[in-house]
C-alpha atoms as one frame of an Amber mdcrd trajectory, in Angstrom:
protein
  50.760   5.754 -44.886  52.675   4.545 -41.616  56.026   5.549 -43.264  54.606
   9.092 -43.780  53.643   9.439 -40.271  57.088   8.139 -39.133  58.856  10.454
 -41.434  56.658  13.446 -39.921  57.238  12.218 -36.278  61.126  12.101 -37.220
  60.949  15.580 -38.704  59.026  16.880 -35.590  61.725  15.478 -33.237  64.567
  17.057 -35.348  62.586  20.436 -35.306  62.169  20.122 -31.577  65.865  19.386
 -30.922  67.095  21.930 -33.444  64.712  24.732 -32.126  65.729  23.832 -28.601
  69.307  23.897 -29.243  69.317  27.015 -31.259  67.174  28.736 -28.543  69.474
  27.591 -25.833  72.807  28.487 -27.602  71.337  32.021 -28.539  70.284  32.719
 -24.904  73.445  31.230 -23.413  75.262  34.045 -25.526  73.115  36.384 -23.703
  74.114  34.838 -20.213  70.722  34.526 -18.848  69.500  31.265 -17.409  65.731
  32.205 -17.630  66.106  33.276 -21.255  67.786  29.998 -21.874  64.955  28.010
 -20.348  62.627  30.326 -22.321  64.320  29.626 -25.512  64.135  25.896 -25.183
  60.349  25.950 -24.542  60.041  28.249 -27.466  61.941  25.811 -29.522  59.659
  23.079 -28.376  56.541  25.035 -29.003  57.867  26.026 -32.675  58.261  22.310
 -33.445  54.930  21.557 -32.117  53.484  24.160 -34.488  55.332  23.163 -37.313
  54.446  19.571 -36.709  50.745  20.157 -36.697  50.829  22.613 -39.556  52.780
  20.124 -41.915
């Protein structure tokens, strides 16, 4: 059981990082720092949702 939880946490971390990076890259392309912050927060929130749903 502990292993499953650890895998879930790792997946959560990867989703958070991937979401944050994807959001940041997309918004940096738009050239807006405010959108960049929103993209990072969006990525973190998406990661949280995926974590709790799975």
